[in-house]
C-alpha cells in the first residue's frame, strides 16, 4: 500500500469500502491537477497501468465516470477484466481526485460501477456540505422542493434547518419547526411501515425514500415523497445529520387514482406493464377477454398474451417504443394477434400510452378484440371481389355483343346510304330509308357508348397524352352537333380565352368528353334555347372548359342518377329525347383518368352548367399559335345571325 498523502478521509473510505466489497487486483486514487498516483492498494504495476489508461483531467471536467471492459488478450493487465473510474470533487482544494478499480471478476462489473459511482457522488456531496454549509443553505433556500436538516447528535433528532420550499409546502415557518422532531407533520396518520423504514435506515446510517401522509398547518392533507440522505462528519462511524428532500406528490397520486379508476371502468381490456414488459395491473375486461384470473397475470411477462411466433417481433417493438415513447395505435396497418388462456388466437387492435412514476416508466395498453370487424371486412372484401368479377364479365359481354352488332349495322348504314341516291325510288320510300339510316346511326352511337363504358369498367381504357390545342378539340365537338343545333334553332356561343395554353391530354378521350357533353346539352335543350361553350385558364393554372345550356336542369336525385351508368334524369322532355344514360358517366370517367374533375351546377327549370377542370400539371407552358384563330372561321347558327 502506498504512503497516504493529503487525501480526505472520506475518499479513503471509498477505497476501503470497495476493497471489502469487490474482488480487485488494485484500487487507485489519482490526484488532479498533478495527475499523480497518491494512493493505491493491491498490485502496484497494475495500479500504474490503470493510471496510464485514465484521463483524470477529462473525468474531473466532465464530472462523470467511465467503465472499460478489459479483454483477456491484454496481457499487460493480467487477469483484470474491467476498470471503473469516477471523480471526487473536493471543495478543500486545490486538488480533486479520481478513484479507480481494476477488478478481476467480470460478473461484478456492473455492480462495481454502481457502487463506485454511488460512493463517489455521496462523498463529493458530503465534502461540499462540510466545507460550505452556509453557502449551501443559501442555495437550498431557493430549491424548488422542500429541504430539511435534522441533527442526529441531539436527542430526538430535531430539525435544525428548513428551506423556503418546506415552509411553502407545510405552511410552517422556520422558527415554528426548529428544534422539533418531524413527527408533528404526521397528524393522526401513523405511517408505521414508512417510519419503520426510516428507523432501520438511520440505525445503519443509510439513505432511504418513503411516501408519507402528512398534514399542513391549516389542516389540509398531502402526500409527501421524502428522500433522506445521511451526512457524516470526518471520522464518525454514524451520520451526524440527515438531509430530507420533500416533494408534494398529492396531485400525482390523485391522477394515479383517477387513472386506475378509468382502467377499472373501461369497457375494453386494459393492462399496465413496466419497461421490461412485466404486467403490473389488469382490469376485469382483460381477464374476461383472455380467460385469466387477474392475480395469475401480475408479475408475469406480457408475452404470455401473445402467440409464440410473435414474441421476438413484439420484443423489438417494445424496445423501439421505449426508445421513442408516444401515444400510438397498433393493428390498423398490420396484423396484430393475441393469445387466450385456452390457446386460441384472435386479432386485436392496441392503443399504447406512456407515463412515468417516481422515475419508473410504464405503458398502458388498451386492447380491443376486432374479430367481428375482421370477419365483416373479409366478407366485404369477398363481396367486392365478386362484384368486380361480375363487372368484368358484364363488360366482356357488352363488348362481345356490341362487336357482333356493329358488323350488320355497318351493312345497314352502307346500303341505306346507297339506296338513298337511287333515283328510281319514290319520295315515301326515300323517307323510309332516311329513318332506317338515322335509326342505324343512333344504334351505332348506343353501341359505341356501351363499348366505351365496358372498357372503362374493366380498366382497359388507356390514355396516350400529348400537347392538344384546346380550341381545335372544342371546334371538333361543335361540328358534331352543328346541324342538329341549327335544326332546333339553338343559339350557340363559343368563347376561347386568347393565348390559351395547350393541354397535356389524350386526344381521343378529350374529344369523347366534349362530344358527349355538348351532345347532351344540344339534345336536352328545347328549341330556341341557348348553349354557351367557354374555355379559359382558371386559378392555379388549371384549364377549365365549360358547357352551359338553358335546358330543363336537374334536381339532386336526377343529378346523382345522371352520373350513374344507364341512369338519366327523368322528366317528360328527357324521356322524349331518349338516350341510354352513358354519355355523362363516360365523360366523368375519362376526366378522372386525367386526374381532373367534372363539376355540375344545375337546378330544376334553370338549365345546367358542366365544367371540366384539369389539374395544373396538365397545362403546357407555352400556348399554341393555333389558339389565336379562335372561332372566327366557324359558321354560326341561324339564331346567332
Coordinates of C-alpha atoms in Angstrom, one line a residue:
X1 CA 0.0 0.0 0.0
X2 CA 1.3 3.5 -0.8
X3 CA 2.0 6.2 1.7
X4 CA -1.0 8.3 2.4
X5 CA -0.8 11.9 1.2
X6 CA -3.2 14.8 1.8
X7 CA -6.2 12.7 0.8
X8 CA -9.6 13.4 2.6
X9 CA -10.6 10.6 4.9
X10 CA -13.9 10.2 3.1
X11 CA -12.0 9.4 -0.1
X12 CA -10.0 6.8 1.7
X13 CA -13.3 5.3 3.0
X14 CA -14.3 4.8 -0.6
X15 CA -11.2 2.7 -1.2
X16 CA -11.8 0.7 2.0
X17 CA -15.4 0.1 1.0
X18 CA -14.5 -1.1 -2.5
X19 CA -11.8 -3.3 -1.2
X20 CA -14.2 -5.1 1.1
X21 CA -17.0 -5.5 -1.4
X22 CA -15.1 -6.4 -4.6
X23 CA -12.6 -8.8 -6.0
X24 CA -9.9 -6.4 -7.2
X25 CA -6.3 -6.5 -8.5
X26 CA -5.8 -2.9 -7.5
X27 CA -7.6 0.2 -6.3
X28 CA -6.0 3.6 -7.1
X29 CA -6.5 7.2 -6.0
X30 CA -5.2 9.7 -8.6
X31 CA -4.9 13.4 -7.7
X32 CA -5.7 16.2 -10.1
X33 CA -4.3 18.5 -11.5
X34 CA -1.0 16.8 -10.6
X35 CA -2.1 13.6 -12.2
X36 CA -0.2 11.8 -9.5
X37 CA -0.9 8.4 -8.0
X38 CA -1.3 9.4 -4.4
X39 CA -2.6 6.1 -3.0
X40 CA -3.2 2.5 -4.1
X41 CA -3.8 -0.9 -2.7
X42 CA -3.0 -4.2 -4.4
X43 CA -0.7 -4.7 -7.3
X44 CA 1.4 -1.6 -7.9
X45 CA 2.3 -2.4 -11.5
X46 CA -1.4 -2.8 -12.3
X47 CA -2.1 0.4 -10.5
X48 CA 0.4 2.3 -12.6
X49 CA -1.1 0.8 -15.8
X50 CA -4.6 1.9 -14.7
X51 CA -3.3 5.4 -14.2
X52 CA -1.9 5.4 -17.7
X53 CA -5.4 4.5 -19.1
X54 CA -7.2 7.2 -17.2
X55 CA -7.7 10.8 -18.4
X56 CA -8.1 12.4 -15.0
X57 CA -8.4 15.9 -16.5
X58 CA -11.4 14.8 -18.6
X59 CA -13.1 13.0 -15.8
X60 CA -12.9 16.0 -13.5
X61 CA -14.1 18.4 -16.1
X62 CA -16.9 16.0 -17.2
X63 CA -17.9 15.1 -13.7
X64 CA -18.8 11.7 -14.9
X65 CA -17.0 8.4 -14.6
X66 CA -16.1 5.7 -17.0
X67 CA -16.0 1.9 -17.1
X68 CA -13.9 -0.1 -19.5
X69 CA -14.0 -3.9 -20.2
X70 CA -10.5 -5.4 -20.4
X71 CA -10.2 -8.2 -23.0
X72 CA -8.3 -11.4 -21.9
X73 CA -5.8 -10.8 -24.7
X74 CA -4.5 -7.7 -22.9
X75 CA -1.5 -9.5 -21.3
X76 CA -0.2 -6.3 -19.6
X77 CA -3.3 -6.2 -17.4
X78 CA -3.1 -9.9 -16.3
X79 CA -6.4 -11.2 -15.1
X80 CA -8.0 -7.7 -14.8
X81 CA -11.4 -7.8 -16.6
X82 CA -12.7 -4.3 -16.1
X83 CA -11.5 -0.8 -15.0
X84 CA -14.0 1.6 -13.4
X85 CA -13.1 5.2 -12.5
X86 CA -15.1 8.1 -11.0
X87 CA -14.2 11.6 -9.9
X88 CA -14.5 13.0 -6.4
X89 CA -14.6 16.8 -6.5
X90 CA -13.0 18.1 -3.3
X91 CA -14.1 21.6 -2.0
X92 CA -10.9 21.7 0.1
X93 CA -8.8 22.4 -2.9
X94 CA -6.6 22.8 -4.7
X95 CA -6.8 19.1 -5.6
X96 CA -9.7 16.8 -6.6
X97 CA -9.4 13.0 -7.0
X98 CA -10.2 10.1 -9.3
X99 CA -10.8 6.7 -7.7
X100 CA -10.3 3.7 -10.0
X101 CA -10.9 0.0 -9.6
X102 CA -9.2 -2.8 -11.5
X103 CA -11.5 -5.8 -10.9
X104 CA -10.8 -9.4 -11.8
X105 CA -14.4 -10.8 -11.6
X106 CA -16.2 -9.8 -14.8
X107 CA -19.6 -10.8 -13.1
X108 CA -19.1 -7.9 -10.7
X109 CA -18.5 -5.3 -13.5
X110 CA -22.0 -3.6 -13.3
X111 CA -22.3 -3.8 -9.6
X112 CA -18.8 -2.5 -9.1
X113 CA -19.6 0.5 -11.3
X114 CA -22.8 1.2 -9.4
X115 CA -21.1 1.0 -6.0
X116 CA -18.2 3.2 -7.1
X117 CA -20.5 5.8 -8.6
X118 CA -22.7 5.9 -5.5
X119 CA -19.8 6.2 -3.1
X120 CA -18.1 8.9 -5.2
X121 CA -21.2 11.0 -5.5
X122 CA -22.0 10.6 -1.8
X123 CA -18.5 11.7 -0.7
X124 CA -18.5 14.7 -3.1
X125 CA -21.8 15.8 -1.6
X126 CA -20.7 15.3 1.9
X127 CA -17.4 17.2 1.4
X128 CA -19.4 20.1 0.0
X129 CA -21.7 20.1 3.0
X130 CA -18.9 20.0 5.5
X131 CA -16.9 22.8 3.9
X132 CA -19.6 25.1 2.5
X133 CA -22.6 24.6 4.8
X134 CA -23.5 28.4 5.0
X135 CA -23.4 28.8 1.2
X136 CA -25.2 25.6 0.7
X137 CA -28.0 26.8 2.9
X138 CA -28.3 29.9 0.7
X139 CA -28.7 27.7 -2.3
X140 CA -31.1 25.3 -0.6
X141 CA -33.4 28.2 0.3
X142 CA -34.1 28.7 -3.4
X143 CA -34.6 25.0 -4.1
X144 CA -38.0 24.2 -5.7
X145 CA -38.6 21.3 -3.3
X146 CA -38.7 21.2 0.5
X147 CA -35.4 20.7 2.2
X148 CA -34.8 20.0 5.9
X149 CA -31.8 19.0 8.0
X150 CA -32.1 17.1 11.3
X151 CA -29.3 16.6 13.8
X152 CA -28.6 13.0 14.8
X153 CA -26.3 14.2 17.5
X154 CA -29.1 15.7 19.6
X155 CA -31.9 13.9 21.4
X156 CA -35.0 13.0 19.3
X157 CA -33.3 14.2 16.1
X158 CA -34.6 17.8 16.0
X159 CA -34.9 20.0 12.9
X160 CA -32.0 22.5 12.7
X161 CA -32.8 23.9 9.2
X162 CA -35.7 24.1 6.7
X163 CA -35.8 26.0 3.5
X164 CA -38.5 28.2 2.0
X165 CA -39.8 25.3 -0.1
X166 CA -40.5 23.4 3.1
X167 CA -42.3 26.5 4.5
X168 CA -44.5 26.8 1.4
X169 CA -45.3 23.1 1.4
X170 CA -46.2 22.7 5.1
X171 CA -47.4 26.3 6.0
X172 CA -45.0 26.3 9.0
X173 CA -42.2 28.9 9.4
X174 CA -38.6 28.0 10.1
X175 CA -38.9 29.4 13.6
X176 CA -42.0 27.3 14.3
X177 CA -40.3 24.0 13.4
X178 CA -36.7 24.4 14.5
X179 CA -35.9 22.1 17.4
X180 CA -38.9 19.9 16.8
X181 CA -39.0 16.3 15.5
X182 CA -40.6 15.9 12.1
X183 CA -43.3 13.7 13.6
X184 CA -45.6 16.7 14.1
X185 CA -46.3 16.7 10.4
X186 CA -48.0 13.3 10.5
X187 CA -51.1 14.5 12.4
X188 CA -53.3 11.5 13.0
X189 CA -51.6 9.4 10.4
X190 CA -49.5 6.6 11.9
X191 CA -47.3 5.9 8.8
X192 CA -45.9 3.0 10.8
X193 CA -44.5 1.0 7.8
X194 CA -42.7 4.1 6.5
X195 CA -41.5 5.1 9.9
X196 CA -40.0 1.6 10.4
X197 CA -38.1 2.0 7.1
X198 CA -36.7 5.4 8.3
X199 CA -35.7 3.9 11.7
X200 CA -33.9 1.0 10.1
X201 CA -32.0 3.2 7.6
X202 CA -30.9 5.6 10.4
X203 CA -29.8 2.8 12.6
X204 CA -27.2 1.7 10.0
X205 CA -26.6 5.2 8.5
X206 CA -28.1 4.6 5.1
X207 CA -30.3 6.6 2.8
X208 CA -33.9 5.8 2.2
X209 CA -37.0 7.0 0.4
X210 CA -40.6 6.8 1.8
X211 CA -44.0 8.1 1.0
X212 CA -45.8 9.7 3.9
X213 CA -49.3 11.1 4.5
X214 CA -48.7 14.5 6.2
X215 CA -50.8 17.4 7.4
X216 CA -50.2 21.1 6.7
X217 CA -50.5 23.7 9.3
X218 CA -54.0 24.6 8.0
X219 CA -55.1 21.0 8.4
X220 CA -55.0 20.0 4.7
X221 CA -53.6 16.6 4.0
X222 CA -50.9 16.0 1.4
X223 CA -48.7 13.1 0.2
X224 CA -45.0 13.7 0.9
X225 CA -42.3 11.9 -1.0
X226 CA -39.4 12.1 1.4
X227 CA -35.8 11.2 0.4
X228 CA -33.4 11.1 3.4
X229 CA -29.6 11.2 2.9
X230 CA -27.0 10.8 5.7
X231 CA -24.2 13.3 6.3
X232 CA -21.1 12.2 8.1
X233 CA -18.5 14.3 10.0
X234 CA -15.0 13.3 9.3
X235 CA -14.0 10.2 11.3
X236 CA -17.5 9.5 12.6
X237 CA -18.9 6.0 12.2
X238 CA -22.5 7.2 12.3
X239 CA -24.1 10.1 10.4
X240 CA -24.2 13.4 12.2
X241 CA -27.1 14.8 10.1
X242 CA -29.8 13.7 7.8
X243 CA -30.9 15.9 4.9
X244 CA -34.5 15.4 3.8
X245 CA -35.9 16.3 0.4
X246 CA -39.7 16.6 0.4
X247 CA -41.9 16.7 -2.7
X248 CA -45.7 17.2 -2.6
X249 CA -47.0 14.4 -4.9
X250 CA -50.6 14.8 -4.0
X251 CA -51.7 15.8 -7.5
X252 CA -49.7 12.9 -8.9
X253 CA -51.3 10.3 -6.6
X254 CA -54.7 11.8 -7.3
X255 CA -54.1 11.4 -11.1
X256 CA -53.0 7.8 -10.5
X257 CA -56.1 7.0 -8.6
X258 CA -58.2 8.6 -11.4
X259 CA -56.2 6.6 -14.0
X260 CA -56.8 3.3 -12.0
X261 CA -60.5 4.1 -11.8
X262 CA -60.6 4.7 -15.6
X263 CA -58.8 1.4 -16.2
X264 CA -61.2 -0.5 -14.0
X265 CA -64.3 1.1 -15.5
X266 CA -63.1 0.9 -19.1
X267 CA -65.4 -1.1 -21.4
X268 CA -62.4 -2.7 -23.2
X269 CA -59.5 -4.7 -21.9
X270 CA -56.6 -2.7 -20.4
X271 CA -53.3 -3.6 -18.7
X272 CA -50.2 -1.7 -17.4
X273 CA -46.7 -3.1 -18.0
X274 CA -43.3 -1.8 -17.0
X275 CA -40.4 -1.1 -19.4
X276 CA -39.4 -4.8 -19.1
X277 CA -42.8 -6.0 -20.2
X278 CA -43.8 -7.2 -16.8
X279 CA -47.6 -6.9 -16.1
X280 CA -48.4 -4.6 -13.2
X281 CA -52.1 -4.2 -13.4
X282 CA -55.1 -5.6 -15.4
X283 CA -58.8 -4.8 -15.4
X284 CA -61.8 -7.2 -15.3
X285 CA -62.4 -6.8 -19.1
X286 CA -58.9 -8.1 -19.8
X287 CA -59.5 -11.1 -17.6
X288 CA -62.7 -11.9 -19.4
X289 CA -61.2 -11.4 -22.9
X290 CA -58.1 -13.6 -22.3
X291 CA -59.7 -16.1 -19.8
X292 CA -57.2 -15.5 -16.9
X293 CA -57.7 -14.6 -13.3
X294 CA -56.1 -11.2 -12.6
X295 CA -53.7 -12.4 -9.9
X296 CA -52.2 -15.0 -12.3
X297 CA -51.1 -12.3 -14.6
X298 CA -49.5 -9.8 -12.2
X299 CA -45.7 -10.1 -12.3
X300 CA -45.7 -12.2 -15.5
X301 CA -44.3 -11.2 -18.9
X302 CA -46.8 -9.7 -21.3
X303 CA -45.5 -12.1 -23.9
X304 CA -47.8 -14.8 -22.4
X305 CA -50.7 -13.0 -24.1
X306 CA -49.0 -13.1 -27.5
X307 CA -48.5 -16.1 -29.8
X308 CA -45.0 -17.7 -29.5
X309 CA -44.1 -16.9 -33.1
X310 CA -44.6 -13.2 -32.5
X311 CA -42.5 -13.0 -29.2
X312 CA -39.3 -11.8 -30.8
X313 CA -41.0 -9.3 -33.0
X314 CA -43.0 -7.9 -30.0
X315 CA -39.9 -7.6 -28.0
X316 CA -38.3 -5.5 -30.8
X317 CA -41.4 -3.3 -31.0
X318 CA -41.4 -2.9 -27.2
X319 CA -37.8 -1.8 -27.2
X320 CA -38.4 0.6 -30.1
X321 CA -41.3 2.1 -28.1
X322 CA -39.1 2.6 -25.0
X323 CA -36.6 4.5 -27.2
X324 CA -39.3 6.8 -28.6
X325 CA -42.4 6.6 -26.3
X326 CA -45.5 8.3 -27.6
X327 CA -49.2 7.6 -27.9
X328 CA -49.8 5.2 -30.8
X329 CA -52.1 2.6 -32.2
X330 CA -51.2 -1.0 -33.3
X331 CA -53.4 -3.0 -35.5
X332 CA -54.9 -1.0 -38.4
X333 CA -51.9 -1.2 -40.6
X334 CA -50.6 -4.6 -39.7
X335 CA -51.9 -7.9 -38.3
X336 CA -51.7 -8.0 -34.5
X337 CA -52.8 -11.2 -32.8
X338 CA -53.3 -12.1 -29.2
X339 CA -53.4 -15.5 -27.4
X340 CA -56.1 -16.6 -25.0
X341 CA -55.6 -18.8 -21.9
X342 CA -57.2 -21.7 -23.9
X343 CA -54.6 -21.4 -26.7
X344 CA -56.8 -19.7 -29.3
X345 CA -55.6 -16.7 -31.2
X346 CA -57.6 -13.7 -32.2
X347 CA -57.0 -10.3 -34.0
X348 CA -56.7 -7.2 -31.8
X349 CA -56.2 -3.5 -32.1
X350 CA -54.0 -2.0 -29.4
X351 CA -53.6 1.6 -28.2
X352 CA -50.5 2.5 -26.2
X353 CA -49.9 5.3 -23.8
X354 CA -46.7 6.1 -21.8
X355 CA -46.3 7.6 -18.3
X356 CA -43.7 7.8 -15.5
X357 CA -44.0 7.4 -11.8
X358 CA -41.0 8.1 -9.5
X359 CA -38.6 7.8 -12.4
X360 CA -40.1 4.4 -13.4
X361 CA -41.7 4.2 -16.9
X362 CA -44.9 2.3 -17.6
X363 CA -47.1 1.6 -20.6
X364 CA -50.9 1.4 -20.6
X365 CA -52.3 -0.8 -23.3
X366 CA -55.9 -0.7 -24.4
X367 CA -56.8 -3.9 -26.2
X368 CA -59.8 -4.3 -28.5
X369 CA -61.0 -7.6 -29.9
X370 CA -61.6 -6.9 -33.6
X371 CA -62.6 -10.5 -34.6
X372 CA -66.1 -9.4 -35.7
X373 CA -64.8 -6.4 -37.6
X374 CA -62.2 -8.5 -39.4
X375 CA -64.8 -11.1 -40.3
X376 CA -67.0 -8.3 -41.7
X377 CA -64.1 -6.8 -43.6
X378 CA -63.2 -10.2 -45.1
X379 CA -66.8 -10.7 -46.1
X380 CA -66.9 -7.2 -47.7
X381 CA -63.7 -7.9 -49.5
X382 CA -65.0 -11.1 -50.9
X383 CA -68.2 -9.4 -52.0
X384 CA -66.2 -6.6 -53.6
X385 CA -64.1 -9.1 -55.5
X386 CA -67.2 -11.0 -56.6
X387 CA -68.7 -7.7 -57.8
X388 CA -65.6 -6.8 -59.7
X389 CA -65.6 -10.2 -61.4
X390 CA -69.2 -9.7 -62.2
X391 CA -68.4 -6.3 -63.6
X392 CA -65.6 -7.7 -65.7
X393 CA -67.9 -10.4 -67.0
X394 CA -70.6 -7.8 -67.8
X395 CA -68.1 -5.6 -69.6
X396 CA -66.8 -8.5 -71.6
X397 CA -70.4 -9.5 -72.5
X398 CA -71.2 -6.0 -73.6
X399 CA -68.0 -5.7 -75.6
X400 CA -68.7 -9.0 -77.4
X401 CA -72.3 -8.3 -78.1
X402 CA -71.6 -4.8 -79.3
X403 CA -68.9 -6.0 -81.6
X404 CA -71.3 -8.6 -83.1
X405 CA -74.0 -5.8 -83.6
X406 CA -71.7 -3.4 -85.3
X407 CA -71.0 -5.7 -88.3
X408 CA -74.6 -5.8 -89.5
X409 CA -75.1 -2.2 -88.6
X410 CA -72.3 -1.1 -90.9
X411 CA -74.0 -3.0 -93.7
X412 CA -77.4 -1.4 -93.0
X413 CA -75.9 2.1 -92.9
X414 CA -73.9 1.5 -96.1
X415 CA -76.8 0.0 -98.1
X416 CA -79.2 2.7 -96.9
X417 CA -76.8 5.4 -98.0
X418 CA -76.5 3.8 -101.4
X419 CA -80.3 3.3 -101.8
X420 CA -81.0 7.0 -100.9
X421 CA -79.1 8.0 -104.0
X422 CA -81.2 5.8 -106.2
X423 CA -83.5 8.0 -108.4
X424 CA -85.8 5.1 -109.2
X425 CA -87.4 5.0 -105.7
X426 CA -90.2 7.3 -104.7
X427 CA -90.4 10.0 -102.0
X428 CA -92.1 7.8 -99.5
X429 CA -89.5 5.1 -99.8
X430 CA -86.8 7.7 -99.5
X431 CA -88.3 8.8 -96.2
X432 CA -88.3 5.2 -95.0
X433 CA -84.6 4.9 -96.0
X434 CA -83.8 8.1 -94.1
X435 CA -85.5 6.7 -91.0
X436 CA -83.6 3.4 -91.4
X437 CA -80.3 5.3 -91.7
X438 CA -80.9 7.6 -88.8
X439 CA -82.0 4.7 -86.6
X440 CA -79.0 2.7 -87.6
X441 CA -76.7 5.6 -86.7
X442 CA -78.5 6.0 -83.4
X443 CA -78.0 2.4 -82.6
X444 CA -74.4 2.7 -83.7
X445 CA -73.9 5.5 -81.2
X446 CA -75.5 3.5 -78.4
X447 CA -73.2 0.5 -79.2
X448 CA -70.2 2.9 -79.2
X449 CA -71.2 4.1 -75.7
X450 CA -71.7 0.6 -74.4
X451 CA -68.2 -0.4 -75.7
X452 CA -66.6 2.7 -74.1
X453 CA -68.4 2.1 -70.8
X454 CA -67.3 -1.6 -70.9
X455 CA -63.7 -0.6 -71.5
X456 CA -63.8 1.9 -68.6
X457 CA -65.4 -0.5 -66.2
X458 CA -62.8 -3.2 -67.0
X459 CA -60.0 -0.6 -66.6
X460 CA -58.9 -1.2 -70.2
X461 CA -59.2 2.3 -71.5
X462 CA -55.6 3.6 -72.0
X463 CA -54.7 7.2 -72.4
X464 CA -51.8 8.5 -74.6
X465 CA -51.4 12.1 -73.6
X466 CA -49.6 14.8 -75.7
X467 CA -50.0 18.5 -76.4
X468 CA -53.5 19.4 -77.5
X469 CA -54.8 22.6 -78.9
X470 CA -57.9 23.3 -76.8
X471 CA -59.7 25.4 -79.5
X472 CA -59.3 22.6 -82.1
X473 CA -60.8 20.0 -79.8
X474 CA -63.7 22.3 -79.0
X475 CA -64.2 23.0 -82.7
X476 CA -64.3 19.3 -83.4
X477 CA -67.1 18.7 -80.8
X478 CA -69.1 21.7 -82.0
X479 CA -69.1 20.4 -85.6
X480 CA -70.6 17.0 -84.5
X481 CA -73.8 18.7 -83.3
X482 CA -73.8 21.8 -85.6
X483 CA -76.5 20.6 -88.0
X484 CA -78.7 19.3 -85.1
X485 CA -78.4 22.6 -83.3
X486 CA -79.4 24.5 -86.4
X487 CA -82.5 22.3 -86.8
X488 CA -83.5 23.2 -83.2
X489 CA -82.7 26.9 -83.8
X490 CA -80.3 26.9 -80.8
X491 CA -78.1 29.9 -80.2
X492 CA -74.6 28.6 -79.9
X493 CA -71.9 30.8 -78.5
X494 CA -68.2 29.8 -78.1
X495 CA -65.6 31.8 -76.2
X496 CA -61.9 30.7 -76.0
X497 CA -59.5 32.8 -73.9
X498 CA -56.8 34.4 -76.0
X499 CA -53.4 32.8 -75.7
X500 CA -54.9 29.7 -74.2
X501 CA -52.1 27.3 -73.3
X502 CA -52.1 23.7 -74.7
X503 CA -53.4 20.9 -72.7
X504 CA -51.4 17.7 -72.0
X505 CA -54.1 15.1 -72.5
X506 CA -55.3 12.1 -74.6
X507 CA -56.9 13.5 -77.8
X508 CA -59.4 10.6 -78.3
X509 CA -60.6 10.8 -74.7
X510 CA -61.0 14.6 -74.6
X511 CA -62.9 14.6 -77.9
X512 CA -65.2 11.9 -76.5
X513 CA -65.8 14.0 -73.3
X514 CA -66.6 17.2 -75.2
X515 CA -68.7 15.5 -77.8
X516 CA -70.7 13.7 -75.1
X517 CA -71.3 16.9 -73.0
X518 CA -72.1 19.2 -75.9
X519 CA -74.4 16.5 -77.5
X520 CA -76.2 16.2 -74.2
X521 CA -76.6 20.0 -74.0
X522 CA -77.9 20.1 -77.5
X523 CA -80.2 17.1 -77.1
X524 CA -81.9 18.2 -73.8
X525 CA -82.1 22.0 -74.6
X526 CA -85.6 22.8 -76.1
X527 CA -85.9 24.6 -79.4
X528 CA -84.9 28.3 -79.5
X529 CA -82.7 27.7 -76.4
X530 CA -79.1 28.6 -75.9
X531 CA -75.7 26.8 -75.4
X532 CA -72.5 28.5 -74.3
X533 CA -69.1 26.8 -74.6
X534 CA -66.1 28.5 -73.0
X535 CA -62.5 27.6 -72.3
X536 CA -60.2 29.6 -70.0
X537 CA -57.2 29.3 -67.8
X538 CA -58.6 29.3 -64.3
X539 CA -57.0 29.7 -60.9
X540 CA -53.8 27.9 -60.1
X541 CA -53.1 27.4 -63.8
X542 CA -55.9 24.9 -64.3
X543 CA -57.6 24.8 -67.7
X544 CA -61.4 24.9 -67.4
X545 CA -63.8 24.1 -70.2
X546 CA -67.5 25.0 -69.5
X547 CA -70.7 24.0 -71.3
X548 CA -73.8 25.9 -70.2
X549 CA -77.4 25.3 -71.5
X550 CA -80.9 26.5 -71.0
X551 CA -82.3 23.0 -70.8
X552 CA -84.7 21.7 -68.1
X553 CA -82.0 21.3 -65.5
X554 CA -81.9 18.5 -62.8
X555 CA -82.7 18.2 -59.1
X556 CA -80.3 16.5 -56.7
X557 CA -81.6 13.0 -57.3
X558 CA -81.7 13.4 -61.0
X559 CA -78.1 14.7 -61.0
X560 CA -77.0 11.6 -59.0
X561 CA -78.8 9.2 -61.4
X562 CA -77.3 11.0 -64.4
X563 CA -73.8 10.2 -63.2
X564 CA -74.6 6.5 -62.9
X565 CA -74.2 4.2 -65.8
X566 CA -77.6 3.7 -67.6
X567 CA -79.1 6.4 -65.4
X568 CA -80.6 9.6 -66.6
X569 CA -82.8 12.5 -65.5
X570 CA -86.5 11.5 -65.6
X571 CA -89.0 14.0 -67.0
X572 CA -91.3 14.2 -70.0
X573 CA -88.8 16.1 -72.1
X574 CA -85.7 13.9 -71.5
X575 CA -87.8 10.8 -71.9
X576 CA -88.9 12.1 -75.3
X577 CA -85.3 12.8 -76.4
X578 CA -84.2 9.3 -75.4
X579 CA -80.7 8.2 -74.5
X580 CA -79.4 5.2 -72.5
X581 CA -77.7 7.2 -69.8
X582 CA -74.0 6.6 -70.6
X583 CA -72.8 9.9 -72.1
X584 CA -72.3 11.7 -68.7
X585 CA -70.8 8.7 -66.8
X586 CA -68.3 8.1 -69.7
X587 CA -67.3 11.8 -69.7
X588 CA -66.8 11.7 -65.9
X589 CA -64.7 8.6 -66.0
X590 CA -62.5 9.9 -68.8
X591 CA -61.9 13.2 -67.0
X592 CA -60.9 11.3 -63.8
X593 CA -58.4 9.3 -65.9
X594 CA -56.7 12.6 -66.4
X595 CA -56.8 13.3 -62.7
X596 CA -59.3 16.1 -63.4
X597 CA -62.8 16.6 -62.1
X598 CA -66.3 17.1 -63.6
X599 CA -68.4 19.7 -61.8
X600 CA -72.2 20.0 -62.5
X601 CA -74.1 23.1 -61.4
X602 CA -77.8 22.6 -62.1
X603 CA -81.2 23.4 -60.8
X604 CA -84.6 22.2 -61.9
X605 CA -86.0 24.5 -64.5
X606 CA -82.9 26.7 -64.7
X607 CA -80.5 24.8 -67.0
X608 CA -77.2 23.1 -66.4
X609 CA -73.5 24.1 -66.4
X610 CA -70.9 21.4 -66.7
X611 CA -67.2 22.2 -66.1
X612 CA -64.2 20.1 -67.0
X613 CA -61.3 21.2 -64.7
X614 CA -57.9 19.7 -65.5
X615 CA -55.0 19.7 -63.0
X616 CA -52.4 22.4 -63.3
X617 CA -49.6 19.9 -64.2
X618 CA -51.5 19.1 -67.4
X619 CA -51.3 22.8 -68.5
X620 CA -48.4 23.2 -71.0
X621 CA -46.1 26.2 -70.5
X622 CA -46.3 27.8 -74.0
X623 CA -49.7 28.4 -75.8
X624 CA -50.1 27.0 -79.3
X625 CA -50.3 29.7 -82.0
X626 CA -53.4 27.9 -83.4
X627 CA -55.4 29.1 -80.4
X628 CA -55.2 32.7 -81.7
X629 CA -57.6 31.7 -84.5
X630 CA -60.4 31.3 -82.0
X631 CA -63.7 30.6 -83.8
X632 CA -63.8 33.4 -86.3
X633 CA -63.9 30.9 -89.1
X634 CA -66.8 28.9 -87.7
X635 CA -70.3 29.3 -89.2
X636 CA -72.9 30.4 -86.7
X637 CA -76.4 29.1 -86.4
X638 CA -79.4 30.9 -87.8
X639 CA -80.3 32.1 -84.3
X640 CA -76.8 33.8 -84.0
X641 CA -77.2 35.6 -87.3

